[in-house]
Amino acid sequence: MDRRFLILIYLVFFISACSKNVPEIRITKNFSSKTCRVIVLPFENQTKDPTINRVFYRILIDSLIEEGLFVVPEGQVRRFFIMERYLVGENIPLNTIKLLAERTNTKIFIDGSILTYEKNEKNLKLAFIINIKDAYSGKILCSTYHVRTSEDYRKILHFGKVYTTSGLIKKMINEVLMEWRRKGLFSC
């Protein structure tokens, strides 16, 4: 009896250690997955680190391009905002985003915010929201919330643990893109 109980405890521990924390995704019914051209706007930074949103933004753009989407170049978006007299990081009105979408022939844009970022000696923690919005109405078509720590990727001893901020961001974004692919978003 004791041996069976011990095996059951090990089995439960093993299954719980291998379980995944997948991104939480909410999709509206009228989201068209045929769109392959997107605008990525700078992310809002709600953390104490002044650079995390720029690092996240650049890694997201790179990952979307690797995924096969056509992302309107960052320089083109910046130049448009400068011409319209908006600073990058300001709240951009919907009329301006509509005008940008018309000029770049896009229907959706991606924005979001970095909610938490904690970095201490042994662990990193990151939480973010990515919103996919209609460029003409401003309605949220898909919203993704994801939170992870570097300990979540540990496999055995220290193998698999993520030690850098950019490594954690890249792994988390890849998980989000994998979930989007599984749900049929952006089937280009």
XYZ file of C-alpha atoms in Angstrom:
188
model
C 0.000 0.000 0.000
C 2.777 2.460 0.868
C 4.612 1.707 -2.348
C 1.531 2.437 -4.485
C 0.986 5.691 -2.650
C 4.607 6.704 -3.240
C 4.325 5.878 -6.957
C 1.105 7.898 -7.159
C 2.798 10.898 -5.505
C 5.710 10.692 -7.967
C 3.306 10.398 -10.889
C 1.288 13.446 -9.794
C 4.481 15.432 -9.243
C 5.823 14.431 -12.671
C 2.597 15.361 -14.480
C 2.307 18.708 -12.699
C 5.964 19.512 -13.444
C 5.445 18.897 -17.151
C 2.225 20.886 -17.485
C 2.326 24.063 -19.552
C 1.105 27.534 -18.816
C -0.294 28.567 -22.195
C -1.199 32.140 -23.120
C -4.789 33.164 -22.460
C -6.384 34.200 -25.773
C -9.773 35.830 -26.345
C -10.963 36.101 -29.960
C -14.054 37.875 -31.280
C -16.265 36.166 -33.838
C -15.680 38.689 -36.622
C -11.885 38.292 -36.721
C -10.731 37.503 -40.251
C -7.656 35.300 -40.316
C -6.933 36.185 -43.949
C -5.061 39.372 -43.036
C -1.303 39.070 -43.453
C -0.329 42.749 -43.371
C -0.157 44.396 -39.931
C 0.990 47.560 -38.209
C 2.754 47.068 -34.880
C 2.525 50.082 -32.597
C 4.905 50.671 -29.684
C 3.831 48.982 -26.458
C 2.826 50.815 -23.302
C 5.310 50.346 -20.489
C 3.776 49.896 -17.025
C 7.015 48.740 -15.412
C 9.903 50.535 -13.758
C 12.355 49.467 -16.487
C 12.418 52.201 -19.168
C 13.728 49.947 -21.966
C 11.679 46.751 -21.682
C 8.910 47.933 -24.020
C 11.404 48.731 -26.814
C 13.118 45.361 -26.477
C 9.741 43.591 -26.486
C 8.540 45.626 -29.478
C 11.588 44.764 -31.593
C 11.514 41.062 -30.716
C 7.772 40.924 -31.503
C 8.308 42.525 -34.919
C 11.143 40.097 -35.672
C 9.028 37.099 -34.632
C 6.040 38.221 -36.719
C 8.273 38.590 -39.773
C 9.710 35.103 -39.150
C 6.120 33.852 -38.975
C 5.481 35.117 -42.518
C 3.445 38.249 -41.830
C 4.166 41.497 -43.602
C 4.838 44.033 -40.865
C 4.794 47.690 -41.885
C 8.385 48.846 -41.265
C 9.019 50.586 -37.961
C 10.643 53.555 -39.703
C 7.577 54.122 -41.856
C 5.313 54.119 -38.785
C 7.648 56.485 -36.895
C 7.925 58.856 -39.845
C 4.140 58.951 -40.185
C 3.706 59.795 -36.486
C 6.351 62.516 -36.711
C 4.607 64.006 -39.752
C 1.327 63.955 -37.823
C 3.128 65.553 -34.833
C 2.755 62.679 -32.388
C 5.516 61.416 -30.153
C 6.112 57.688 -30.148
C 4.512 56.313 -26.996
C 1.677 58.835 -26.866
C -1.913 57.705 -27.087
C -2.654 57.884 -30.790
C -6.253 58.783 -31.729
C -8.202 56.360 -33.900
C -8.453 58.881 -36.760
C -4.665 58.926 -37.061
C -4.428 55.137 -36.958
C -7.136 54.975 -39.638
C -5.122 57.323 -41.836
C -1.974 55.239 -41.292
C -3.905 52.065 -42.171
C -5.210 53.636 -45.393
C -1.741 54.777 -46.429
C -0.131 51.409 -45.705
C -3.051 49.298 -46.982
C -3.572 47.422 -43.702
C -6.726 46.436 -41.860
C -5.430 45.585 -38.403
C -2.844 46.788 -35.952
C -1.173 45.264 -32.924
C -0.550 47.099 -29.679
C -0.490 46.221 -26.017
C 1.286 46.780 -22.775
C 4.016 45.290 -20.656
C 2.314 44.820 -17.291
C 5.087 43.533 -15.050
C 8.780 42.958 -15.399
C 10.828 41.845 -12.435
C 14.483 40.967 -12.567
C 16.347 39.730 -9.539
C 19.479 37.635 -9.066
C 17.880 34.257 -9.704
C 14.664 34.854 -11.588
C 12.956 36.924 -14.284
C 9.220 37.537 -14.471
C 7.306 39.081 -17.367
C 3.605 39.666 -17.990
C 2.113 41.328 -21.051
C -1.043 41.858 -23.076
C -1.056 41.877 -26.878
C -4.158 43.309 -28.560
C -5.026 42.854 -32.220
C -7.400 45.648 -33.209
C -9.355 46.683 -36.264
C -7.669 49.759 -37.724
C -10.911 51.372 -38.869
C -13.177 50.817 -35.864
C -10.616 50.409 -33.073
C -12.405 47.311 -31.757
C -10.319 44.588 -30.167
C -10.422 41.483 -32.361
C -8.095 39.333 -30.272
C -6.501 39.841 -26.888
C -3.689 37.699 -25.496
C -2.472 37.728 -21.905
C 0.688 35.845 -20.977
C 2.784 35.678 -17.816
C 5.905 33.598 -17.192
C 9.007 33.384 -15.057
C 12.389 32.061 -16.097
C 11.866 29.172 -13.659
C 8.940 27.951 -15.789
C 11.382 26.789 -18.450
C 13.625 24.817 -16.096
C 13.729 21.146 -17.004
C 16.280 19.325 -14.827
C 18.627 21.107 -12.425
C 19.512 24.311 -14.280
C 19.055 23.024 -17.854
C 16.483 24.929 -19.881
C 16.294 27.905 -17.539
C 16.256 31.286 -19.260
C 18.812 33.744 -17.898
C 18.339 36.781 -20.173
C 15.451 39.162 -20.661
C 15.531 38.868 -24.439
C 15.567 35.060 -24.183
C 12.479 35.096 -21.960
C 10.672 37.524 -24.278
C 11.515 35.442 -27.361
C 10.267 32.206 -25.756
C 7.046 33.852 -24.569
C 6.324 35.450 -27.943
C 6.960 32.116 -29.677
C 4.413 30.504 -27.337
C 1.878 33.203 -28.194
C 2.479 32.773 -31.933
C 2.176 28.991 -31.578
C -1.188 29.417 -29.831
C -2.330 31.879 -32.516
C -1.345 29.353 -35.190
C -3.203 26.596 -33.332
C -6.337 28.761 -33.200
C -6.064 29.632 -36.911
C -5.041 33.286 -36.645
C -2.922 34.786 -39.434
C -3.014 31.805 -41.774
C -0.853 33.349 -44.484
